[in-house]
């Protein structure tokens, strides 16, 4: 696609995909009871009326349900994806057309996202979610940008902070040798912006009441900003809600890891030796799924506490090199780099399946594999490659070492995302409607809201909750309606 | 037994049990690798040399290994149980005789504990662990009491705080109508103490450098004291080490619950419907054990987060009254009261098994059951009673509604307790040897020590830990040797 047309009201791959997208949205809505319950509860009172939300989060079917929930609660929304590959084009089209619009007369949300953006396109899209001139003109108002950010990974937040910083400095620094390509692109965007307006990001930042952040990386950046005293507005760390981190990572992977292996390889997992590197939440879900399929699972860990948990859960715990020649399925889920080295890859059994559910593609040393003299890469089908190795053996690498549960399957299922996104919506309401409660710092959602998120997902599963009697509540020192646990409770 | 003879160097049921106790200690030592590793690591440097530890914790075989570890690290110790029923008399005898003593020439630790103490005896025993006059005389020193407390439930800590408070007030208050029996006993002890010395507890309190507390209840009391500004010395909350709470409660119950059902009833669990009230750590362990035996497990919860976890783990979640007529095995593990009511008991299937692993006997309404007109109690064997109900059906109640994993089986196994107690010893070393690091407040053990506890238990399970490369450690922002996780990490 060309660079984003700054006049276009939205930019998606193909509006004709909207109908297919709408079907998927309808099915997803049934699996996202938390979001649908919020529409019912808050639709009438419109707590997000007046909110202008700039959203930067994977433009998937599930995110489409999130977006339309925000709109149902009164918000105006502009949206970009937070990853160049993660957009589902039919979901983007459906959101642009909107539930009441048509392909000829789209009446949805301004969305700027398609699968396979270049870095330039990506940051141009991100910039567009901050350009509310059309909305301002339509409202006869004089705002420049959003008054809320909904972020995943912190790119939208970064743009505001850096934009304002460079405006105050009066200049955008030149990229230096060794700066990552992406940083050059960002500097380019901000430099053009500074040429066009000396105070656009200052005005934007001043209007923003808060950001709600979805994921670890973004949260990490926010804490750094707060520590440095540079955070410009209050933030809610959605990632560390129990109903996010203890559900998304564990139960999401448990679902999508075996799905990815099946779709990619059609290889039986039962009876095989599966190796899972890392026994955090992702590793726990991966190991459970593989054991559930009858595989014998071996785990590796560097943290003795997680290692002991794995042992107590009945898994062999070993270094990868100690068992490499037994492994049929090798899964890495640590968030670390070089967990699977070229030596490991060379030591695997013939046609062992290798997949990453942890983080970047450096979790498995793909660069090293490509550099192995004589190694030959054969595409079996997209995202599934046989690597013929000089050892005479082959291995099957999924999604080129990138997240295979996304590349070979469809990633987190709607029900899991409903938990995460219900946290997002509640966090948006908190920061927008109760802004006085939150100082300019990084907060987690109060526990009663975390519990509310869980509550909204019980009926769909046929769960019947017990209610405390007042005497029981007093006896254990809580209110009948919660919160039920101290903050340090680990679940 | 008579009230504790204040001249006796120790009081146990029967020294002749020492040999049987020593056999059990030897076997337990093999299952307590953490404690044995500490003996090896710290034996030569004697970090507890000079420590005079007053210990109040169930006088079991596992505790005996703890006591002898403290001694091996240089401490002097006096010990009482923290529960009138929990002493294993052979363990107490073995500790009194000591590894090098004989029944005729005991050379162990002054222990004041036997199974089945009265409340008067219990508090007299607790008072005796604060009487270090013999040790002072032997050392030609002028101390009165201990300089450290190792507590489980907070009774020892309470005695010092209340003793000092009443001395400062110049009088011990009279018990009031409605005060629990136990409080009367405590007031009696402190009143006699005040008659004998106007400042004994003040001198004792002044000498104490810290307390390490084992369990929830005691920790709760400590936080209350700290909040009220009344805490007299630093405290370490051992309970909330990950290697305590996430291991002890969950894996301990997973072991001892089915064990108790088997020893008590010899009833097959497979295929039966088992109901578990509560899905905290105890409930998670209970449900896993029952599912592992092939039972169909139904869970109840009041906390929607835990309820959703149970559902995601594949359990039906229901109110007890909705499924009462399906239940073959009813287990309560909430820590709450009246979880199982008389109506529930009357609605159960014929000869359903009823057991409590949660807390006090009021978790199941035993008082109500006893008051049912026409109900008849038949002892099948000790701790196993058939209750013939007016409905024409019977139920089997384990341990009279008290903790059945202790009453019908042997409670937490040594390996689990090794984790908890290794935390205890490290906490004692911290407060005794590094007292300057700890203000008068309630602390948890630093994470690197929590990780150390886990580390010391890996070899025994054949776990092979992976080591981070310096590059990997830098990449995820930790040191190669840990700590590996932020404090809020939930495991
Ligand atoms: N694929 C997905 O859809 C998906 C979903 C959620 C999270 N993630 C990513 O997965 C990664 C793990 O997430 P998590 O929640 O489990 O984190 P976590 O911190 O709970 O677990 C990671 C574990 O890996 C261990 N580890 C680190 N380096 C290791 C090494 N070299 N060898 C063995 N073990 C090692 C750590 O000790 C830790 O216990 C993160 O990067 C996260 O962003 C992916
Ligand atoms: N038997 C043993 O050997 C043993 C060992 C460890 C702990 N415990 C005791 O077990 C109890 C539970 O410990 P835990 O670590 O699991 O605590 P926890 O707080 O993790 O779990 C208790 C759960 O029970 C739920 N609950 C409370 N009232 C309820 C009700 N009326 N109906 C259904 N669910 C209800 C709570 O929401 C909570 O999730 C505590 O009293 C603890 O002292 C016993």
Coordinates of N, CA and C in Angstrom, one line a residue, chain A residues 13-113:
Chain A
X13 N -7.2 -2.5 3.9 CA -6.8 -3.2 2.7 C -7.9 -3.2 1.6
X14 N -9.1 -3.6 2.0 CA -10.2 -3.8 1.1 C -11.5 -3.8 1.8
X15 N -12.3 -2.8 1.5 CA -13.6 -2.6 2.2 C -14.5 -3.8 1.9
X16 N -14.3 -4.5 0.8 CA -15.2 -5.6 0.4 C -15.1 -6.7 1.3
X17 N -14.0 -6.7 2.2 CA -13.9 -7.8 3.2 C -14.8 -7.6 4.4
X18 N -15.5 -6.5 4.4 CA -16.3 -6.1 5.6 C -17.3 -7.1 5.9
X19 N -18.0 -7.7 4.9 CA -19.0 -8.7 5.3 C -18.4 -9.9 6.0
X20 N -17.3 -10.4 5.4 CA -16.7 -11.6 6.0 C -16.2 -11.2 7.4
X21 N -15.7 -10.0 7.6 CA -15.3 -9.5 8.9 C -16.5 -9.5 9.9
X22 N -17.6 -9.0 9.4 CA -18.8 -8.8 10.3 C -19.3 -10.2 10.8
X23 N -19.2 -11.2 9.9 CA -19.6 -12.6 10.4 C -18.7 -13.0 11.5
X24 N -17.4 -12.8 11.4 CA -16.5 -13.2 12.4 C -16.7 -12.4 13.7
X25 N -17.0 -11.1 13.5 CA -17.3 -10.3 14.7 C -18.5 -10.8 15.5
X26 N -19.5 -11.2 14.7 CA -20.7 -11.7 15.4 C -20.4 -13.0 16.2
X27 N -19.6 -13.9 15.6 CA -19.2 -15.1 16.4 C -18.4 -14.7 17.6
X28 N -17.5 -13.8 17.4 CA -16.6 -13.4 18.5 C -17.4 -12.7 19.6
X29 N -18.4 -11.9 19.3 CA -19.2 -11.3 20.3 C -19.8 -12.3 21.3
X30 N -20.1 -13.5 20.7 CA -20.7 -14.5 21.6 C -19.6 -15.1 22.6
X31 N -18.4 -15.0 22.2 CA -17.3 -15.5 23.0 C -16.6 -14.4 23.8
X32 N -17.2 -13.2 23.8 CA -16.6 -12.1 24.5 C -17.7 -11.5 25.5
X33 N -18.1 -12.3 26.4 CA -19.3 -11.9 27.2 C -19.0 -10.7 28.1
X34 N -17.7 -10.5 28.5 CA -17.3 -9.4 29.3 C -17.6 -8.1 28.6
X35 N -17.2 -8.0 27.3 CA -17.4 -6.8 26.6 C -18.9 -6.5 26.3
X36 N -19.6 -7.6 26.0 CA -21.0 -7.4 25.7 C -21.8 -7.0 27.0
X37 N -21.4 -7.5 28.1 CA -22.0 -7.1 29.4 C -21.8 -5.6 29.7
X38 N -20.6 -5.2 29.3 CA -20.3 -3.7 29.5 C -21.2 -2.9 28.6
X39 N -21.4 -3.3 27.4 CA -22.3 -2.6 26.5 C -23.7 -2.4 27.2
X40 N -24.1 -3.6 27.8 CA -25.4 -3.5 28.4 C -25.5 -2.7 29.6
X41 N -24.4 -2.8 30.4 CA -24.4 -2.1 31.7 C -24.2 -0.6 31.5
X42 N -23.3 -0.2 30.6 CA -22.9 1.2 30.4 C -23.5 1.9 29.2
X43 N -24.1 1.1 28.3 CA -24.7 1.8 27.2 C -25.6 2.9 27.5
X44 N -26.5 2.7 28.4 CA -27.5 3.8 28.8 C -26.8 5.0 29.4
X45 N -25.8 4.9 30.2 CA -25.2 6.1 30.9 C -24.0 6.7 30.1
X46 N -23.5 6.0 29.1 CA -22.5 6.6 28.2 C -21.3 7.2 29.0
X47 N -20.6 6.4 29.8 CA -19.5 7.0 30.6 C -18.4 7.5 29.8
X48 N -18.2 7.0 28.5 CA -17.1 7.5 27.7 C -17.6 8.6 26.7
X49 N -18.7 9.2 27.0 CA -19.2 10.3 26.1 C -18.2 11.4 26.3
X50 N -17.7 11.9 25.2 CA -16.7 13.0 25.2 C -15.3 12.4 25.1
X51 N -15.1 11.1 25.4 CA -13.8 10.5 25.3 C -13.4 10.4 23.8
X52 N -12.1 10.9 23.5 CA -11.6 10.8 22.1 C -10.4 9.8 22.3
X53 N -10.6 8.6 21.9 CA -9.6 7.5 22.2 C -8.7 7.3 21.0
X54 N -7.4 7.4 21.1 CA -6.5 7.0 20.1 C -6.0 5.6 20.5
X55 N -6.4 4.6 19.7 CA -6.1 3.2 20.0 C -4.9 2.7 19.1
X56 N -4.0 2.0 19.8 CA -2.9 1.3 19.0 C -2.8 -0.1 19.5
X57 N -3.4 -1.0 18.9 CA -3.5 -2.4 19.3 C -3.9 -3.3 18.2
X58 N -3.2 -4.4 18.0 CA -3.4 -5.4 16.9 C -4.9 -5.3 16.4
X59 N -5.0 -5.0 15.1 CA -6.4 -4.8 14.6 C -7.0 -6.1 14.1
X60 N -7.4 -6.9 15.2 CA -7.9 -8.2 14.9 C -9.5 -8.2 15.1
X61 N -10.1 -9.4 14.9 CA -11.5 -9.5 15.1 C -11.8 -9.2 16.6
X62 N -11.0 -9.6 17.5 CA -11.3 -9.4 18.9 C -11.2 -7.9 19.2
X63 N -10.2 -7.2 18.6 CA -10.1 -5.8 18.8 C -11.2 -5.0 18.2
X64 N -11.8 -5.6 17.2 CA -13.0 -4.9 16.6 C -14.1 -4.9 17.6
X65 N -14.3 -6.0 18.3 CA -15.3 -6.0 19.3 C -15.0 -5.0 20.4
X66 N -13.8 -4.9 20.8 CA -13.4 -3.9 21.8 C -13.7 -2.5 21.3
X67 N -13.3 -2.2 20.0 CA -13.5 -0.9 19.5 C -15.0 -0.5 19.5
X68 N -15.8 -1.5 19.0 CA -17.3 -1.2 19.0 C -17.9 -1.1 20.4
X69 N -17.2 -1.7 21.4 CA -17.7 -1.5 22.7 C -17.4 -0.1 23.2
X70 N -16.2 0.3 22.9 CA -15.9 1.7 23.3 C -16.8 2.7 22.7
X71 N -17.2 2.5 21.4 CA -18.1 3.4 20.7 C -19.5 3.3 21.4
X72 N -19.9 2.0 21.8 CA -21.2 1.8 22.4 C -21.3 2.5 23.7
X73 N -20.2 2.8 24.3 CA -20.1 3.5 25.6 C -20.0 5.0 25.5
X74 N -20.0 5.5 24.2 CA -20.0 6.9 24.0 C -18.7 7.5 23.4
X75 N -17.7 6.7 23.3 CA -16.4 7.2 22.9 C -16.4 7.5 21.4
X76 N -15.5 8.4 21.0 CA -15.1 8.5 19.6 C -13.7 7.8 19.6
X77 N -13.4 7.1 18.5 CA -12.2 6.3 18.4 C -11.5 6.5 17.1
X78 N -10.2 6.5 17.1 CA -9.4 6.4 15.9 C -8.4 5.2 16.2
X79 N -8.1 4.4 15.2 CA -7.4 3.2 15.5 C -6.3 2.8 14.6
X80 N -5.2 2.3 15.1 CA -4.1 1.7 14.3 C -3.7 0.4 14.9
X81 N -3.0 -0.4 14.2 CA -2.5 -1.6 14.7 C -1.2 -1.3 15.4
X82 N -0.8 -2.2 16.4 CA 0.5 -2.0 17.1 C 1.6 -2.9 16.5
X83 N 1.3 -3.5 15.4 CA 2.3 -4.4 14.8 C 2.0 -4.5 13.3
X84 N 3.1 -4.5 12.5 CA 3.0 -4.4 11.1 C 2.3 -5.6 10.5
X85 N 2.3 -6.8 11.2 CA 1.8 -8.0 10.6 C 0.4 -8.4 11.2
X86 N 0.0 -7.8 12.3 CA -1.1 -8.5 13.1 C -2.5 -8.1 12.6
X87 N -2.6 -7.2 11.7 CA -4.0 -6.8 11.3 C -4.7 -7.9 10.6
X88 N -5.9 -8.2 10.9 CA -6.8 -9.1 10.1 C -7.6 -8.1 9.2
X89 N -7.3 -8.2 7.9 CA -7.9 -7.2 7.0 C -9.4 -7.1 7.0
X90 N -10.0 -8.3 7.2 CA -11.5 -8.3 7.2 C -12.0 -7.6 8.5
X91 N -11.3 -7.8 9.6 CA -11.7 -7.1 10.8 C -11.6 -5.6 10.6
X92 N -10.5 -5.2 10.0 CA -10.3 -3.7 9.8 C -11.4 -3.2 8.9
X93 N -11.7 -3.9 7.8 CA -12.8 -3.5 6.9 C -14.1 -3.4 7.6
X94 N -14.4 -4.4 8.5 CA -15.7 -4.4 9.2 C -15.8 -3.2 10.1
X95 N -14.7 -2.9 10.8 CA -14.7 -1.7 11.7 C -14.9 -0.4 10.9
X96 N -14.2 -0.3 9.8 CA -14.3 0.9 9.0 C -15.8 1.1 8.5
X97 N -16.4 0.0 8.0 CA -17.8 0.1 7.5 C -18.7 0.3 8.7
X98 N -18.5 -0.4 9.8 CA -19.3 -0.2 11.0 C -20.5 -1.0 10.9
X99 N -21.2 -1.3 12.1 CA -22.3 -2.2 12.1 C -23.5 -1.6 11.3
X100 N -23.6 -0.3 11.2 CA -24.8 0.2 10.5 C -24.4 0.7 9.1
X101 N -23.2 0.8 8.7 CA -22.8 1.3 7.4 C -22.8 0.3 6.4
X102 N -22.5 0.7 5.1 CA -22.3 -0.3 4.0 C -21.0 0.0 3.4
X103 N -20.6 -0.9 2.5 CA -19.3 -0.7 1.8 C -19.3 0.6 1.0
X104 N -20.5 0.9 0.5 CA -20.6 2.2 -0.3 C -20.7 3.4 0.6
X105 N -21.3 3.2 1.8 CA -21.4 4.3 2.7 C -20.9 3.9 4.1
X106 N -19.6 3.8 4.2 CA -19.0 3.3 5.5 C -19.4 4.3 6.6
X107 N -19.7 3.8 7.7 CA -20.1 4.6 8.9 C -19.5 4.1 10.2
X108 N -18.3 3.6 10.0 CA -17.6 3.0 11.2 C -16.6 4.0 11.8
X109 N -15.5 3.4 12.2 CA -14.5 4.0 12.9 C -13.3 4.3 12.0
X110 N -12.6 5.4 12.1 CA -11.4 5.7 11.3 C -10.3 4.7 11.7
X111 N -10.0 3.7 10.9 CA -9.0 2.8 11.2 C -7.9 2.8 10.2
X112 N -6.7 2.7 10.6 CA -5.5 2.9 9.7 C -4.7 1.6 10.0
X113 N -5.0 0.6 9.2 CA -4.3 -0.7 9.5 C -4.5 -1.7 8.4

